[in-house]
Amino acid sequence: MADLEPHPKVGQPGPVDTATGVASRIHETLRRPFTLYGTEFFITASLGVSLFPDPAEDARTLLKQADAAMYRAKQRAPGGTLLFPSGGEGGEDTASLATTLRAAVDRQDWALQYQPIVDLDTGKVVGAEALVRLRQPDGRLIPASDFIPLAEETGAIADIGDWVIASLLRQAAEWSARGLKLALSFNLSARQLWQPGALPTLLGKVSAAGVDPGSLIVEIAESTITRDPDRAQRALDQMSAAGLRLAIDDFGTGYLSLSRLRNLPVDVLKIDRRFIRNLPEDSDAASMVKAAVGLAASLSMQPLAEGIERPEQRNYLLGLKCRLGQGYLFGLPTLPEDLARFAVEEGFAPLPRR
Ligand code: C2E
Ligand code: MG
Ligand code: MG
């Protein structure tokens, strides 16, 4: 058993020995291979233990602490058991986030915000990116960056993704019926993309909603593609053949080869905001952005700059002939009714095709 804290009263079986004895029997049972549809499987478990009444004084705390210990076990001793308190920074924070996430999955308590994508030259809104938020019971919205990595790790991303797609398709149908024709982009993470049956399910939902697939842009991070380029290529080809448009997100942060990039059916190359942040002063960032814009143009893709916050950045990008952008300079991610109002006030136009 990995990393178990020693029991203070050595020599006599106490609650720690009892709990860890149960944990080791669970490990032992799970360690035995089992056969499913003729294939042999092995599984392991990471277990977290906490005790009542010390340190947990009530059932809620007991669960929270066991959750914290389990999360630390997954990180520090996968396949083992950890007892709370298991030490290390952020254990409790992560555990409370895990608990918050699980509760949100149960309640389906999500919100979808939309950030405008604009034509940097005319200022018109050409689309919007859907970004999911976790809604706290007190109404606060937690941004995706705080919980998506954990949702990926725990598998909750599958549920979240289903909700996001349903909500986005409802919104797309409603806006389109009102004449508000905007390209709506949404993010698909690796785990969602590789889920068996993910693409036929997605395509079925788009068609059932009566939404034009050409009005949707699927954003796949560069790192997702580099993780398994052949598989990604097949998935992207399949989505493109079904009429969906594609964007590579966070471009510049991974190691996508040029020969691969050239063959991907991608419309939009989203240049990561860490390069935009230091424009135009930082010459390294400027050369990187210049290269990415040139690359996009030569591959007939549209460069889009993420995270534009200052007018100098927009002007610099326009000078490079980068026409598309998003960022706080134009609009924060906002609830759908505010995005619709913004698009009507600023004017909207179709996103150019590659
Ligand atoms: P992303 O797709 O690259 O989204 C852009 C992120 O940058 C968003 O953070 C957005 O709020 C933030 N942002 C936009 N403009 C600015 C700016 O001018 N300055 C700064 N500092 N930040 C800006 P958010 O919403 O927290 O999302 C983080 C990441 O989580 C996203 O990165 C995306 O990878 C992922 N994500 C968001 N929604 C979903 C979803 O529905 N499904 C999946 N699988 N992933 C999602
Ligand atoms: Mg994105
Ligand atoms: Mg991005």
Coordinates of C-alpha atoms and ligand atoms in Angstrom, one line a residue:
M1 CA 0.0 0.0 0.0
A2 CA 1.5 3.3 -1.1
D3 CA 2.3 6.3 1.1
L4 CA 0.0 5.4 4.0
E5 CA 0.5 7.6 7.1
P6 CA 1.7 5.5 10.0
H7 CA -0.9 4.8 12.7
P8 CA 0.0 6.6 15.9
K9 CA -0.8 3.7 18.2
V10 CA 1.3 0.9 16.8
G11 CA 0.6 -2.5 18.1
Q12 CA -3.2 -2.6 18.5
P13 CA -5.7 -2.5 15.6
G14 CA -7.3 0.8 15.6
P15 CA -9.7 2.6 13.2
V16 CA -6.8 3.3 10.8
D17 CA -5.9 -0.4 10.6
T18 CA -9.5 -1.3 10.1
A19 CA -10.0 1.2 7.3
T20 CA -6.8 0.4 5.6
G21 CA -7.5 -3.3 5.9
V22 CA -10.7 -2.8 4.0
A23 CA -8.8 -0.7 1.5
S24 CA -6.3 -3.4 0.9
R25 CA -9.0 -6.0 0.4
I26 CA -10.6 -3.7 -2.2
H27 CA -7.3 -3.4 -4.0
E28 CA -6.7 -7.2 -3.9
T29 CA -10.2 -7.9 -5.3
L30 CA -9.8 -5.4 -8.1
R31 CA -6.3 -6.6 -9.0
R32 CA -7.8 -9.9 -10.3
P33 CA -8.2 -9.8 -14.0
F34 CA -11.7 -10.2 -15.4
T35 CA -13.1 -11.1 -18.8
L36 CA -15.5 -8.9 -20.7
Y37 CA -16.7 -10.0 -24.2
G38 CA -13.8 -12.3 -24.5
T39 CA -11.1 -9.7 -23.6
E40 CA -9.2 -9.8 -20.4
F41 CA -9.2 -6.5 -18.4
F42 CA -7.2 -5.3 -15.4
I43 CA -8.2 -2.3 -13.3
T44 CA -6.7 -0.5 -10.4
A45 CA -8.2 1.9 -8.0
S46 CA -6.9 4.9 -6.0
L47 CA -8.5 5.1 -2.6
G48 CA -8.8 7.9 -0.1
V49 CA -9.6 7.3 3.5
S50 CA -10.8 9.7 6.3
L51 CA -12.0 8.8 9.7
F52 CA -14.9 9.8 12.0
P53 CA -14.9 11.6 14.5
D54 CA -11.3 12.5 14.1
P55 CA -10.4 14.4 11.9
A56 CA -13.9 14.6 10.3
E57 CA -16.6 15.6 12.7
D58 CA -19.6 15.1 10.4
A59 CA -20.6 13.1 7.4
R60 CA -20.1 16.0 4.9
T61 CA -16.6 16.6 6.1
L62 CA -15.8 12.9 6.1
L63 CA -16.8 12.6 2.4
K64 CA -14.9 15.8 1.5
Q65 CA -11.8 14.6 3.2
A66 CA -11.9 11.1 1.7
D67 CA -12.4 12.8 -1.6
A68 CA -9.3 15.0 -1.0
A69 CA -7.2 11.9 0.0
M70 CA -8.5 10.0 -3.1
Y71 CA -7.6 12.9 -5.4
R72 CA -4.1 13.1 -3.9
A73 CA -3.8 9.3 -4.2
K74 CA -4.5 9.5 -7.9
Q75 CA -1.7 12.1 -8.3
R76 CA 0.9 10.8 -5.9
A77 CA 0.2 7.1 -5.5
P78 CA -2.0 5.9 -8.3
G79 CA -3.3 2.4 -7.5
G80 CA -2.7 3.0 -3.8
T81 CA -4.4 4.4 -0.7
L82 CA -3.9 7.7 1.1
L83 CA -5.2 8.7 4.4
F84 CA -6.4 12.3 5.1
P85 CA -4.6 14.6 5.8
S86 CA -2.4 13.5 3.0
G87 CA -0.3 16.7 2.8
G88 CA 0.9 18.5 -0.3
E89 CA -0.3 21.8 -1.6
G90 CA -3.8 22.3 -3.0
G91 CA -5.1 18.9 -1.9
E92 CA -8.1 20.4 -0.2
D93 CA -8.7 23.0 -2.9
T94 CA -8.7 20.3 -5.6
A95 CA -11.0 18.2 -3.5
S96 CA -13.5 20.9 -3.0
L97 CA -13.4 21.6 -6.7
A98 CA -13.9 17.9 -7.4
T99 CA -16.9 18.0 -5.0
T100 CA -18.2 21.2 -6.6
L101 CA -17.8 19.6 -10.1
R102 CA -19.6 16.4 -9.1
A103 CA -22.5 18.4 -7.6
A104 CA -22.7 20.5 -10.8
V105 CA -22.8 17.3 -12.9
D106 CA -25.7 16.0 -10.8
R107 CA -27.6 19.3 -11.1
Q108 CA -26.5 20.0 -14.7
D109 CA -25.6 23.5 -13.4
W110 CA -23.8 25.0 -16.3
A111 CA -24.0 28.2 -18.2
L112 CA -22.8 28.9 -21.7
Q113 CA -21.3 32.3 -22.4
Y114 CA -20.4 33.7 -25.8
Q115 CA -17.4 35.8 -26.7
P116 CA -17.7 37.8 -29.9
I117 CA -15.3 37.1 -32.8
V118 CA -14.8 40.3 -34.8
D119 CA -13.5 41.5 -38.1
L120 CA -10.6 43.6 -36.9
D121 CA -11.0 46.0 -39.8
T122 CA -14.7 46.8 -39.7
G123 CA -15.4 45.9 -36.0
K124 CA -18.4 43.8 -37.1
V125 CA -19.2 40.7 -35.2
V126 CA -18.6 37.6 -37.5
G127 CA -19.1 34.9 -34.9
A128 CA -18.9 33.9 -31.2
E129 CA -17.1 31.3 -29.2
A130 CA -19.2 29.3 -26.7
L131 CA -17.4 28.9 -23.4
V132 CA -18.8 26.8 -20.6
R133 CA -19.1 28.0 -17.0
L134 CA -19.9 26.1 -13.8
R135 CA -22.8 27.8 -12.0
Q136 CA -22.3 27.9 -8.2
P137 CA -25.4 27.6 -5.9
D138 CA -24.8 31.3 -5.0
G139 CA -25.0 32.2 -8.7
R140 CA -21.3 32.8 -9.3
L141 CA -19.9 31.5 -12.5
I142 CA -16.6 29.6 -12.5
P143 CA -14.6 30.0 -15.7
A144 CA -13.7 26.9 -17.8
S145 CA -10.0 27.2 -17.2
D146 CA -10.7 26.4 -13.5
F147 CA -12.5 23.2 -14.0
I148 CA -12.1 21.8 -17.5
P149 CA -8.7 20.1 -16.7
L150 CA -10.2 18.3 -13.7
A151 CA -13.4 17.5 -15.8
E152 CA -11.1 15.9 -18.4
E153 CA -9.3 13.9 -15.8
T154 CA -12.4 12.6 -14.0
G155 CA -14.4 12.0 -17.2
A156 CA -17.0 14.6 -16.3
I157 CA -16.2 16.3 -19.6
A158 CA -18.4 13.8 -21.4
D159 CA -21.5 15.1 -19.5
I160 CA -20.5 18.7 -19.8
G161 CA -19.8 18.3 -23.5
D162 CA -23.3 16.8 -24.1
W163 CA -24.9 19.8 -22.2
V164 CA -22.7 22.3 -24.1
I165 CA -23.7 20.9 -27.5
A166 CA -27.4 20.7 -26.7
S167 CA -27.4 24.3 -25.4
L168 CA -25.3 25.6 -28.3
L169 CA -27.6 23.9 -30.9
R170 CA -30.7 25.4 -29.3
Q171 CA -29.1 28.8 -29.3
A172 CA -27.9 28.5 -32.9
A173 CA -31.4 27.5 -34.1
E174 CA -33.0 30.4 -32.2
W175 CA -30.6 33.0 -33.5
S176 CA -30.8 31.7 -37.0
A177 CA -34.6 31.9 -36.9
R178 CA -34.3 35.5 -35.7
G179 CA -32.0 36.3 -38.7
L180 CA -28.9 36.6 -36.5
K181 CA -26.6 34.5 -38.6
L182 CA -23.3 34.1 -36.7
A183 CA -20.6 31.4 -37.0
L184 CA -20.7 29.7 -33.6
S185 CA -17.6 27.9 -32.4
F186 CA -17.3 25.5 -29.6
N187 CA -14.4 23.5 -28.0
L188 CA -13.9 19.8 -28.2
S189 CA -11.2 18.3 -26.0
A190 CA -9.2 15.2 -26.7
R191 CA -11.3 13.0 -24.4
Q192 CA -14.5 14.1 -26.1
L193 CA -13.1 13.5 -29.5
W194 CA -11.8 10.0 -28.7
Q195 CA -14.9 8.8 -27.0
P196 CA -16.3 5.9 -29.0
G197 CA -19.1 7.0 -31.2
A198 CA -18.5 10.7 -30.4
L199 CA -18.6 12.0 -34.0
P200 CA -21.7 10.2 -35.3
T201 CA -23.5 11.3 -32.1
L202 CA -22.4 14.9 -32.7
L203 CA -23.3 14.9 -36.3
G204 CA -26.7 13.3 -35.5
K205 CA -27.4 16.0 -33.0
V206 CA -26.5 18.8 -35.4
S207 CA -28.8 17.4 -38.1
A208 CA -31.7 16.7 -35.6
A209 CA -31.5 20.4 -34.5
G210 CA -31.8 21.5 -38.1
V211 CA -28.7 23.7 -37.7
D212 CA -26.5 24.3 -40.8
P213 CA -23.2 22.5 -40.0
G214 CA -21.4 25.2 -42.0
S215 CA -22.4 27.8 -39.3
L216 CA -20.6 25.8 -36.6
I217 CA -16.9 25.8 -36.0
V218 CA -15.3 23.0 -34.0
E219 CA -12.2 24.1 -32.1
I220 CA -9.6 21.4 -31.5
A221 CA -6.4 22.4 -29.6
E222 CA -3.1 21.9 -31.3
S223 CA -2.0 19.7 -28.4
T224 CA -5.0 17.4 -29.1
I225 CA -3.8 16.9 -32.6
T226 CA -0.2 16.3 -31.8
R227 CA -1.1 13.7 -29.2
D228 CA -2.3 11.4 -32.0
P229 CA -2.0 13.0 -35.4
D230 CA -3.3 10.1 -37.5
R231 CA -6.4 9.7 -35.4
A232 CA -7.0 13.4 -35.3
Q233 CA -6.7 13.7 -39.0
R234 CA -9.4 11.0 -39.5
A235 CA -11.7 12.8 -37.0
L236 CA -11.2 16.2 -38.6
D237 CA -11.7 14.7 -42.1
Q238 CA -14.9 13.1 -41.0
M239 CA -16.2 16.4 -39.4
S240 CA -15.2 18.4 -42.5
A241 CA -16.9 15.9 -44.8
A242 CA -20.1 16.4 -42.8
G243 CA -19.9 20.2 -43.5
L244 CA -18.6 21.4 -40.1
R245 CA -15.9 24.0 -40.1
L246 CA -12.8 23.5 -38.1
A247 CA -10.3 25.6 -36.1
I248 CA -7.0 24.8 -34.5
D249 CA -7.1 26.3 -31.1
D250 CA -4.1 27.7 -29.1
F251 CA -1.9 27.5 -32.2
G252 CA 1.8 28.0 -31.5
T253 CA 1.9 26.1 -28.2
G254 CA 2.4 22.6 -29.6
Y255 CA 4.6 20.8 -32.1
L256 CA 2.3 20.3 -35.1
S257 CA 4.4 19.5 -38.1
L258 CA 3.9 21.6 -41.2
S259 CA 3.3 18.6 -43.4
R260 CA 0.4 17.5 -41.1
L261 CA -1.0 21.0 -40.8
R262 CA -1.0 21.4 -44.6
N263 CA -3.2 18.3 -44.9
L264 CA -5.8 19.2 -42.2
P265 CA -9.2 20.5 -43.5
V266 CA -8.9 23.5 -41.2
D267 CA -10.6 26.9 -41.8
V268 CA -9.3 28.9 -38.9
L269 CA -5.9 29.1 -37.1
K270 CA -6.4 30.6 -33.7
I271 CA -3.1 32.1 -32.6
D272 CA -2.6 31.5 -28.8
R273 CA -3.1 34.5 -26.6
R274 CA 0.3 34.2 -25.0
F275 CA 1.9 35.5 -28.2
I276 CA -0.7 38.2 -28.6
R277 CA -0.3 39.4 -25.0
N278 CA 3.2 40.8 -25.6
L279 CA 2.5 42.4 -29.0
P280 CA 3.8 44.6 -30.4
E281 CA 6.8 45.3 -28.1
D282 CA 8.2 41.8 -27.7
S283 CA 10.1 41.0 -30.9
D284 CA 10.0 37.2 -30.3
A285 CA 6.2 37.3 -29.9
A286 CA 6.0 39.6 -33.0
S287 CA 8.0 37.2 -35.1
M288 CA 6.0 34.2 -34.0
V289 CA 2.7 36.0 -34.8
K290 CA 4.0 37.2 -38.1
A291 CA 5.1 33.6 -39.0
A292 CA 1.7 32.1 -38.0
V293 CA -0.2 34.7 -40.0
G294 CA 2.0 34.0 -43.0
L295 CA 1.6 30.3 -42.6
A296 CA -2.2 30.5 -42.4
A297 CA -2.3 32.6 -45.5
S298 CA -0.1 30.3 -47.5
L299 CA -2.3 27.3 -46.4
S300 CA -5.6 29.1 -47.2
M301 CA -6.6 29.2 -43.6
Q302 CA -7.8 32.3 -41.7
P303 CA -5.6 33.5 -38.9
L304 CA -7.5 34.6 -35.8
A305 CA -5.8 36.3 -32.9
E306 CA -6.9 35.3 -29.4
G307 CA -6.8 37.5 -26.3
I308 CA -6.6 41.0 -27.9
E309 CA -6.8 43.5 -25.0
R310 CA -5.2 46.7 -26.4
P311 CA -5.8 48.8 -29.5
E312 CA -2.0 48.6 -30.4
Q313 CA -2.4 44.9 -30.6
R314 CA -5.3 45.2 -33.0
N315 CA -3.5 47.7 -35.1
Y316 CA -0.4 45.6 -35.3
L317 CA -2.4 42.5 -36.3
L318 CA -4.2 44.5 -39.0
G319 CA -0.8 45.6 -40.3
L320 CA 0.0 41.9 -40.7
K321 CA -3.3 41.3 -42.5
C322 CA -4.8 39.3 -39.7
R323 CA -8.5 40.1 -40.1
L324 CA -10.1 38.1 -37.3
G325 CA -9.8 38.4 -33.6
Q326 CA -11.3 38.1 -30.2
G327 CA -10.5 39.4 -26.8
Y328 CA -11.5 41.7 -23.9
L329 CA -10.9 44.8 -26.2
F330 CA -14.0 43.8 -28.1
G331 CA -16.0 41.9 -25.6
L332 CA -15.8 39.6 -22.6
P333 CA -17.6 36.2 -22.7
T334 CA -21.2 37.1 -22.0
L335 CA -24.7 35.6 -21.7
P336 CA -26.4 34.9 -25.0
E337 CA -28.9 37.8 -24.8
D338 CA -26.0 40.3 -24.3
L339 CA -24.1 38.8 -27.2
A340 CA -27.1 39.1 -29.5
R341 CA -27.6 42.8 -28.4
F342 CA -23.9 43.5 -29.0
A343 CA -24.0 41.9 -32.5
V344 CA -27.0 43.9 -33.5
E345 CA -25.5 47.2 -32.1
E346 CA -22.0 46.7 -33.7
G347 CA -23.4 45.1 -36.9
F348 CA -22.7 41.5 -37.9
A349 CA -21.4 39.8 -41.1
P350 CA -20.7 36.3 -42.2
L351 CA -17.3 34.9 -41.3
P352 CA -15.3 34.7 -44.6
R353 CA -14.6 31.2 -45.9
R354 CA -11.1 30.0 -46.5
Ligands
C2E1 P1 -9.9 28.7 -25.3 O1 -10.8 27.9 -26.2 O2 -8.6 29.1 -25.9 O3 -10.8 29.9 -24.8 C1 -10.2 31.2 -24.6 C2 -10.1 31.5 -23.2 O4 -9.4 32.8 -23.1 C3 -11.4 31.7 -22.4 O5 -11.2 31.2 -21.1 C4 -11.7 33.1 -22.5 O6 -12.5 33.6 -21.4 C5 -10.3 33.7 -22.3 N1 -10.1 35.0 -23.0 C6 -10.8 35.5 -24.0 N2 -10.3 36.8 -24.3 C7 -9.4 37.1 -23.4 C8 -8.5 38.2 -23.2 O7 -8.6 39.2 -24.0 N3 -7.6 38.1 -22.2 C9 -7.5 37.0 -21.4 N4 -6.6 37.1 -20.4 N5 -8.3 35.9 -21.6 C10 -9.2 35.9 -22.6 P2 -12.1 30.2 -20.4 O8 -13.5 30.5 -20.7 O9 -11.8 30.1 -18.9 O10 -11.8 28.8 -21.1 C11 -10.5 28.2 -21.0 C12 -10.4 27.0 -21.8 O11 -11.3 26.0 -21.4 C13 -10.7 27.3 -23.3 O12 -9.6 27.9 -23.9 C14 -11.1 25.9 -23.8 O13 -9.9 25.2 -24.1 C15 -11.7 25.3 -22.6 N6 -13.2 25.3 -22.7 C16 -14.0 26.3 -22.6 N7 -15.3 25.9 -22.8 C17 -15.2 24.6 -23.1 C18 -16.2 23.6 -23.5 O14 -17.4 23.9 -23.6 N8 -15.7 22.3 -23.8 C19 -14.4 22.0 -23.7 N9 -14.0 20.8 -24.0 N10 -13.5 22.9 -23.4 C20 -13.9 24.2 -23.1
MG2 MG -11.3 27.8 -28.0
MG3 MG -7.5 29.2 -27.3

